[in-house]
PDB file of C-alpha atoms in Angstrom:
ATOM      1  CA  MET A   1     -78.238 -23.981 -15.943  1.00  0.00           C
ATOM      2  CA  SER A   2     -77.646 -22.349 -19.317  1.00  0.00           C
ATOM      3  CA  VAL A   3     -74.712 -20.186 -20.367  1.00  0.00           C
ATOM      4  CA  ARG A   4     -74.453 -17.092 -22.501  1.00  0.00           C
ATOM      5  CA  LYS A   5     -73.629 -17.974 -26.074  1.00  0.00           C
ATOM      6  CA  PRO A   6     -70.630 -16.456 -27.849  1.00  0.00           C
ATOM      7  CA  GLU A   7     -71.141 -13.327 -29.918  1.00  0.00           C
ATOM      8  CA  PRO A   8     -68.705 -11.436 -32.170  1.00  0.00           C
ATOM      9  CA  GLU A   9     -68.371  -8.464 -29.818  1.00  0.00           C
ATOM     10  CA  LEU A  10     -67.519 -10.555 -26.743  1.00  0.00           C
ATOM     11  CA  GLN A  11     -63.938 -11.098 -25.616  1.00  0.00           C
ATOM     12  CA  PRO A  12     -63.216 -14.852 -25.486  1.00  0.00           C
ATOM     13  CA  LEU A  13     -61.338 -14.655 -22.181  1.00  0.00           C
ATOM     14  CA  ASP A  14     -64.259 -12.831 -20.555  1.00  0.00           C
ATOM     15  CA  LEU A  15     -66.694 -15.437 -21.854  1.00  0.00           C
ATOM     16  CA  PHE A  16     -64.453 -18.284 -20.711  1.00  0.00           C
ATOM     17  CA  GLN A  17     -64.291 -16.864 -17.195  1.00  0.00           C
ATOM     18  CA  GLU A  18     -68.086 -16.523 -17.202  1.00  0.00           C
ATOM     19  CA  TRP A  19     -68.537 -20.150 -18.242  1.00  0.00           C
ATOM     20  CA  PHE A  20     -65.919 -21.306 -15.724  1.00  0.00           C
ATOM     21  CA  ALA A  21     -67.762 -19.533 -12.904  1.00  0.00           C
ATOM     22  CA  ALA A  22     -71.046 -21.082 -14.036  1.00  0.00           C
ATOM     23  CA  ALA A  23     -69.484 -24.564 -14.029  1.00  0.00           C
ATOM     24  CA  ALA A  24     -68.131 -24.021 -10.519  1.00  0.00           C
ATOM     25  CA  LYS A  25     -71.595 -22.955  -9.295  1.00  0.00           C
ATOM     26  CA  THR A  26     -73.085 -26.279 -10.396  1.00  0.00           C
ATOM     27  CA  GLY A  27     -71.012 -28.029  -7.740  1.00  0.00           C
ATOM     28  CA  MET A  28     -69.167 -30.238 -10.193  1.00  0.00           C
ATOM     29  CA  ALA A  29     -65.858 -31.657  -9.050  1.00  0.00           C
ATOM     30  CA  MET A  30     -62.749 -29.817 -10.203  1.00  0.00           C
ATOM     31  CA  PRO A  31     -64.029 -27.484 -12.926  1.00  0.00           C
ATOM     32  CA  GLU A  32     -60.406 -26.299 -13.239  1.00  0.00           C
ATOM     33  CA  ALA A  33     -59.319 -29.707 -14.610  1.00  0.00           C
ATOM     34  CA  MET A  34     -58.213 -29.490 -18.227  1.00  0.00           C
ATOM     35  CA  THR A  35     -56.695 -31.782 -20.802  1.00  0.00           C
ATOM     36  CA  LEU A  36     -53.279 -30.567 -21.904  1.00  0.00           C
ATOM     37  CA  ALA A  37     -52.217 -31.864 -25.318  1.00  0.00           C
ATOM     38  CA  THR A  38     -48.655 -31.624 -26.607  1.00  0.00           C
ATOM     39  CA  ALA A  39     -46.621 -33.244 -29.380  1.00  0.00           C
ATOM     40  CA  ASP A  40     -43.033 -34.410 -29.702  1.00  0.00           C
ATOM     41  CA  GLU A  41     -40.586 -33.509 -32.442  1.00  0.00           C
ATOM     42  CA  HIS A  42     -42.100 -36.172 -34.715  1.00  0.00           C
ATOM     43  CA  GLY A  43     -45.630 -34.863 -34.271  1.00  0.00           C
ATOM     44  CA  ARG A  44     -46.683 -37.736 -31.997  1.00  0.00           C
ATOM     45  CA  PRO A  45     -49.333 -36.369 -29.624  1.00  0.00           C
ATOM     46  CA  SER A  46     -49.821 -37.001 -25.933  1.00  0.00           C
ATOM     47  CA  ALA A  47     -52.452 -35.724 -23.521  1.00  0.00           C
ATOM     48  CA  ARG A  48     -52.964 -35.625 -19.778  1.00  0.00           C
ATOM     49  CA  MET A  49     -55.067 -33.826 -17.174  1.00  0.00           C
ATOM     50  CA  VAL A  50     -53.636 -30.819 -15.344  1.00  0.00           C
ATOM     51  CA  LEU A  51     -55.216 -28.027 -13.310  1.00  0.00           C
ATOM     52  CA  LEU A  52     -55.783 -24.459 -14.428  1.00  0.00           C
ATOM     53  CA  LYS A  53     -54.228 -22.163 -11.838  1.00  0.00           C
ATOM     54  CA  GLY A  54     -55.608 -18.835 -12.953  1.00  0.00           C
ATOM     55  CA  PHE A  55     -54.339 -16.215 -15.333  1.00  0.00           C
ATOM     56  CA  ASP A  56     -51.295 -14.012 -15.450  1.00  0.00           C
ATOM     57  CA  PRO A  57     -51.682 -10.217 -15.856  1.00  0.00           C
ATOM     58  CA  ALA A  58     -51.730 -10.630 -19.645  1.00  0.00           C
ATOM     59  CA  GLY A  59     -54.673 -13.036 -19.503  1.00  0.00           C
ATOM     60  CA  ARG A  60     -52.646 -16.160 -20.321  1.00  0.00           C
ATOM     61  CA  LEU A  61     -53.814 -19.468 -18.798  1.00  0.00           C
ATOM     62  CA  ARG A  62     -51.432 -20.784 -16.141  1.00  0.00           C
ATOM     63  CA  PHE A  63     -50.546 -24.259 -14.905  1.00  0.00           C
ATOM     64  CA  PHE A  64     -47.606 -25.815 -13.082  1.00  0.00           C
ATOM     65  CA  THR A  65     -45.590 -28.997 -13.489  1.00  0.00           C
ATOM     66  CA  ASN A  66     -42.205 -30.686 -13.270  1.00  0.00           C
ATOM     67  CA  TYR A  67     -39.847 -29.185 -15.847  1.00  0.00           C
ATOM     68  CA  ASP A  68     -38.184 -32.591 -16.283  1.00  0.00           C
ATOM     69  CA  SER A  69     -41.453 -34.287 -17.302  1.00  0.00           C
ATOM     70  CA  ARG A  70     -42.378 -35.420 -20.800  1.00  0.00           C
ATOM     71  CA  LYS A  71     -44.961 -32.672 -21.202  1.00  0.00           C
ATOM     72  CA  ALA A  72     -42.487 -29.985 -20.174  1.00  0.00           C
ATOM     73  CA  GLY A  73     -39.937 -31.260 -22.674  1.00  0.00           C
ATOM     74  CA  GLU A  74     -42.524 -31.131 -25.450  1.00  0.00           C
ATOM     75  CA  LEU A  75     -43.765 -27.697 -24.384  1.00  0.00           C
ATOM     76  CA  ASP A  76     -40.241 -26.276 -24.326  1.00  0.00           C
ATOM     77  CA  ARG A  77     -39.423 -27.815 -27.705  1.00  0.00           C
ATOM     78  CA  THR A  78     -42.522 -26.753 -29.668  1.00  0.00           C
ATOM     79  CA  GLN A  79     -43.807 -23.839 -27.554  1.00  0.00           C
ATOM     80  CA  ARG A  80     -47.331 -24.908 -28.552  1.00  0.00           C
ATOM     81  CA  ALA A  81     -50.185 -26.569 -26.661  1.00  0.00           C
ATOM     82  CA  ALA A  82     -53.890 -27.301 -26.833  1.00  0.00           C
ATOM     83  CA  LEU A  83     -56.225 -27.275 -23.842  1.00  0.00           C
ATOM     84  CA  LEU A  84     -59.686 -28.771 -23.391  1.00  0.00           C
ATOM     85  CA  PHE A  85     -62.246 -28.028 -20.677  1.00  0.00           C
ATOM     86  CA  TRP A  86     -65.316 -30.278 -20.457  1.00  0.00           C
ATOM     87  CA  TRP A  87     -68.137 -29.259 -18.120  1.00  0.00           C
ATOM     88  CA  PRO A  88     -70.830 -31.954 -18.433  1.00  0.00           C
ATOM     89  CA  THR A  89     -73.117 -30.319 -15.874  1.00  0.00           C
ATOM     90  CA  LEU A  90     -73.554 -27.459 -18.376  1.00  0.00           C
ATOM     91  CA  TYR A  91     -73.082 -29.667 -21.477  1.00  0.00           C
ATOM     92  CA  VAL A  92     -70.431 -27.312 -22.816  1.00  0.00           C
ATOM     93  CA  GLN A  93     -66.740 -27.489 -23.589  1.00  0.00           C
ATOM     94  CA  VAL A  94     -63.993 -25.026 -24.448  1.00  0.00           C
ATOM     95  CA  ARG A  95     -60.964 -25.719 -26.624  1.00  0.00           C
ATOM     96  CA  VAL A  96     -57.892 -23.480 -26.535  1.00  0.00           C
ATOM     97  CA  GLU A  97     -54.841 -23.461 -28.813  1.00  0.00           C
ATOM     98  CA  GLY A  98     -51.867 -21.214 -28.276  1.00  0.00           C
ATOM     99  CA  THR A  99     -48.226 -20.513 -27.665  1.00  0.00           C
ATOM    100  CA  VAL A 100     -46.515 -21.522 -24.443  1.00  0.00           C
ATOM    101  CA  SER A 101     -43.813 -19.948 -22.316  1.00  0.00           C
ATOM    102  CA  ARG A 102     -42.454 -20.515 -18.844  1.00  0.00           C
ATOM    103  CA  LEU A 103     -43.499 -18.285 -15.988  1.00  0.00           C
ATOM    104  CA  SER A 104     -40.840 -16.343 -14.109  1.00  0.00           C
ATOM    105  CA  ALA A 105     -39.106 -17.890 -11.103  1.00  0.00           C
ATOM    106  CA  GLU A 106     -40.844 -15.316  -8.910  1.00  0.00           C
ATOM    107  CA  GLU A 107     -44.276 -16.348 -10.173  1.00  0.00           C
ATOM    108  CA  SER A 108     -43.477 -20.019  -9.661  1.00  0.00           C
ATOM    109  CA  ASP A 109     -42.134 -19.322  -6.162  1.00  0.00           C
ATOM    110  CA  ALA A 110     -45.308 -17.445  -5.234  1.00  0.00           C
ATOM    111  CA  TYR A 111     -47.596 -20.276  -6.325  1.00  0.00           C
ATOM    112  CA  PHE A 112     -45.398 -23.028  -4.856  1.00  0.00           C
ATOM    113  CA  ALA A 113     -45.656 -21.367  -1.456  1.00  0.00           C
ATOM    114  CA  THR A 114     -49.463 -21.802  -1.541  1.00  0.00           C
ATOM    115  CA  ARG A 115     -49.390 -25.552  -2.255  1.00  0.00           C
ATOM    116  CA  PRO A 116     -50.154 -28.121   0.449  1.00  0.00           C
ATOM    117  CA  ARG A 117     -46.965 -29.213   2.171  1.00  0.00           C
ATOM    118  CA  LEU A 118     -47.261 -32.815   0.967  1.00  0.00           C
ATOM    119  CA  SER A 119     -47.528 -31.568  -2.631  1.00  0.00           C
ATOM    120  CA  GLN A 120     -44.442 -29.421  -2.109  1.00  0.00           C
ATOM    121  CA  LEU A 121     -42.478 -32.387  -0.779  1.00  0.00           C
ATOM    122  CA  GLY A 122     -43.655 -34.604  -3.638  1.00  0.00           C
ATOM    123  CA  ALA A 123     -42.543 -32.032  -6.206  1.00  0.00           C
ATOM    124  CA  ILE A 124     -38.999 -32.299  -4.870  1.00  0.00           C
ATOM    125  CA  ILE A 125     -38.836 -36.066  -4.538  1.00  0.00           C
ATOM    126  CA  SER A 126     -40.756 -37.417  -7.532  1.00  0.00           C
ATOM    127  CA  PRO A 127     -38.727 -37.879 -10.757  1.00  0.00           C
ATOM    128  CA  GLN A 128     -41.886 -37.276 -12.789  1.00  0.00           C
ATOM    129  CA  SER A 129     -42.306 -39.346 -15.962  1.00  0.00           C
ATOM    130  CA  ARG A 130     -39.135 -41.356 -15.288  1.00  0.00           C
ATOM    131  CA  PRO A 131     -38.990 -45.090 -14.471  1.00  0.00           C
ATOM    132  CA  ILE A 132     -38.788 -45.991 -10.772  1.00  0.00           C
ATOM    133  CA  GLU A 133     -38.068 -49.268  -8.980  1.00  0.00           C
ATOM    134  CA  ASP A 134     -41.201 -49.130  -6.845  1.00  0.00           C
ATOM    135  CA  PHE A 135     -43.735 -46.603  -5.536  1.00  0.00           C
ATOM    136  CA  GLN A 136     -42.629 -47.109  -1.948  1.00  0.00           C
ATOM    137  CA  SER A 137     -39.293 -45.480  -2.755  1.00  0.00           C
ATOM    138  CA  VAL A 138     -41.145 -42.248  -3.583  1.00  0.00           C
ATOM    139  CA  LEU A 139     -43.132 -42.406  -0.347  1.00  0.00           C
ATOM    140  CA  ASP A 140     -39.965 -43.104   1.638  1.00  0.00           C
ATOM    141  CA  GLY A 141     -38.245 -40.156  -0.014  1.00  0.00           C
ATOM    142  CA  VAL A 142     -41.099 -37.830   0.884  1.00  0.00           C
ATOM    143  CA  SER A 143     -41.100 -39.090   4.467  1.00  0.00           C
ATOM    144  CA  HIS A 144     -37.333 -38.652   4.797  1.00  0.00           C
ATOM    145  CA  LEU A 145     -37.443 -35.108   3.401  1.00  0.00           C
ATOM    146  CA  ALA A 146     -40.331 -34.163   5.706  1.00  0.00           C
ATOM    147  CA  HIS A 147     -38.308 -35.360   8.696  1.00  0.00           C
ATOM    148  CA  GLU A 148     -35.199 -33.546   7.467  1.00  0.00           C
ATOM    149  CA  LEU A 149     -36.992 -30.212   6.991  1.00  0.00           C
ATOM    150  CA  GLY A 150     -39.025 -30.348  10.172  1.00  0.00           C
ATOM    151  CA  ASP A 151     -41.080 -27.159  10.345  1.00  0.00           C
ATOM    152  CA  ALA A 152     -38.883 -25.241   7.911  1.00  0.00           C
ATOM    153  CA  PRO A 153     -40.479 -23.940   4.691  1.00  0.00           C
ATOM    154  CA  VAL A 154     -40.187 -26.251   1.697  1.00  0.00           C
ATOM    155  CA  PRO A 155     -38.095 -24.568  -1.023  1.00  0.00           C
ATOM    156  CA  ARG A 156     -39.316 -24.725  -4.610  1.00  0.00           C
ATOM    157  CA  PRO A 157     -37.056 -27.059  -6.576  1.00  0.00           C
ATOM    158  CA  ALA A 158     -35.478 -25.615  -9.720  1.00  0.00           C
ATOM    159  CA  HIS A 159     -37.051 -28.416 -11.777  1.00  0.00           C
ATOM    160  CA  TRP A 160     -40.608 -27.362 -10.939  1.00  0.00           C
ATOM    161  CA  GLY A 161     -42.534 -24.303 -12.105  1.00  0.00           C
ATOM    162  CA  GLY A 162     -45.228 -22.761 -14.219  1.00  0.00           C
ATOM    163  CA  TYR A 163     -46.228 -22.293 -17.816  1.00  0.00           C
ATOM    164  CA  ALA A 164     -48.567 -19.819 -19.478  1.00  0.00           C
ATOM    165  CA  VAL A 165     -50.606 -20.487 -22.600  1.00  0.00           C
ATOM    166  CA  GLU A 166     -51.363 -17.416 -24.709  1.00  0.00           C
ATOM    167  CA  PRO A 167     -54.414 -18.335 -26.778  1.00  0.00           C
ATOM    168  CA  ASP A 168     -54.541 -17.657 -30.473  1.00  0.00           C
ATOM    169  CA  ALA A 169     -57.765 -19.663 -30.889  1.00  0.00           C
ATOM    170  CA  TRP A 170     -60.789 -20.408 -28.671  1.00  0.00           C
ATOM    171  CA  GLU A 171     -63.632 -22.751 -29.557  1.00  0.00           C
ATOM    172  CA  PHE A 172     -66.807 -22.644 -27.455  1.00  0.00           C
ATOM    173  CA  TRP A 173     -69.019 -25.715 -27.865  1.00  0.00           C
ATOM    174  CA  VAL A 174     -72.649 -25.863 -26.746  1.00  0.00           C
ATOM    175  CA  GLY A 175     -74.164 -29.348 -26.757  1.00  0.00           C
ATOM    176  CA  HIS A 176     -77.634 -30.187 -28.070  1.00  0.00           C
ATOM    177  CA  ASP A 177     -79.708 -33.301 -28.715  1.00  0.00           C
ATOM    178  CA  GLY A 178     -79.057 -35.248 -31.876  1.00  0.00           C
ATOM    179  CA  ARG A 179     -75.426 -34.117 -31.838  1.00  0.00           C
ATOM    180  CA  LEU A 180     -76.537 -30.850 -33.403  1.00  0.00           C
ATOM    181  CA  HIS A 181     -74.006 -28.941 -31.367  1.00  0.00           C
ATOM    182  CA  GLU A 182     -73.236 -25.242 -31.725  1.00  0.00           C
ATOM    183  CA  ARG A 183     -69.585 -24.319 -32.245  1.00  0.00           C
ATOM    184  CA  PHE A 184     -68.161 -20.813 -32.083  1.00  0.00           C
ATOM    185  CA  VAL A 185     -64.522 -20.025 -32.866  1.00  0.00           C
ATOM    186  CA  TYR A 186     -62.497 -16.912 -32.038  1.00  0.00           C
ATOM    187  CA  ARG A 187     -59.119 -16.550 -33.776  1.00  0.00           C
ATOM    188  CA  ARG A 188     -56.527 -13.904 -32.999  1.00  0.00           C
ATOM    189  CA  THR A 189     -55.819 -11.467 -35.837  1.00  0.00           C
ATOM    190  CA  ASP A 190     -53.851  -8.244 -36.169  1.00  0.00           C
ATOM    191  CA  LYS A 191     -57.112  -6.383 -35.563  1.00  0.00           C
ATOM    192  CA  GLY A 192     -58.372  -8.399 -32.607  1.00  0.00           C
ATOM    193  CA  TRP A 193     -60.491 -11.542 -32.641  1.00  0.00           C
ATOM    194  CA  SER A 194     -62.284 -12.925 -35.674  1.00  0.00           C
ATOM    195  CA  PHE A 195     -65.512 -14.837 -35.059  1.00  0.00           C
ATOM    196  CA  THR A 196     -66.730 -17.882 -36.990  1.00  0.00           C
ATOM    197  CA  LEU A 197     -69.514 -20.443 -36.656  1.00  0.00           C
ATOM    198  CA  LEU A 198     -68.648 -24.078 -37.359  1.00  0.00           C
ATOM    199  CA  ALA A 199     -71.019 -26.857 -38.379  1.00  0.00           C
ATOM    200  CA  PRO A 200     -71.735 -29.532 -35.731  1.00  0.00           C
TER     201      PRO A 200
END
């Protein structure tokens, strides 16, 4: 399956959503998986996989995490992030760079309510990114909380919620043989989006 190539008059968000839908149609596992790259105050980078959870009304890319985690600390400190989507079934990738802000408590509550119950319980119990004595202690904590709550709704913990990335740059990459890949970059300007071709 081929995808439409970027053109100057296209909006990058519209094209991204088109490519995302095409990747999902190929049947590949988790097309919403994306690498989230951050950096600490010394510029030391770190990266991990998270899941894209749609867009807010302004078209910003949304994801959710533990606010006490390493990535959240780096996001809050720098308010910058880079994202990478790789869809090998289409042989394309998309890079995003932008500013980051937290979603409102109401938005985080609304998404938390849709999560599987086990994921909700884990969000409360797990001290994400912090040292633990053993994994069983996490499982025991989840089990104890599940018993304590019974059938009652699981409340969103204050230390868990969403972020939104507002892109100021998109790079669309189309793979070809011989590593002669096509690269198209949109950058935000005062007048809209600029459009540039990059060498492979």
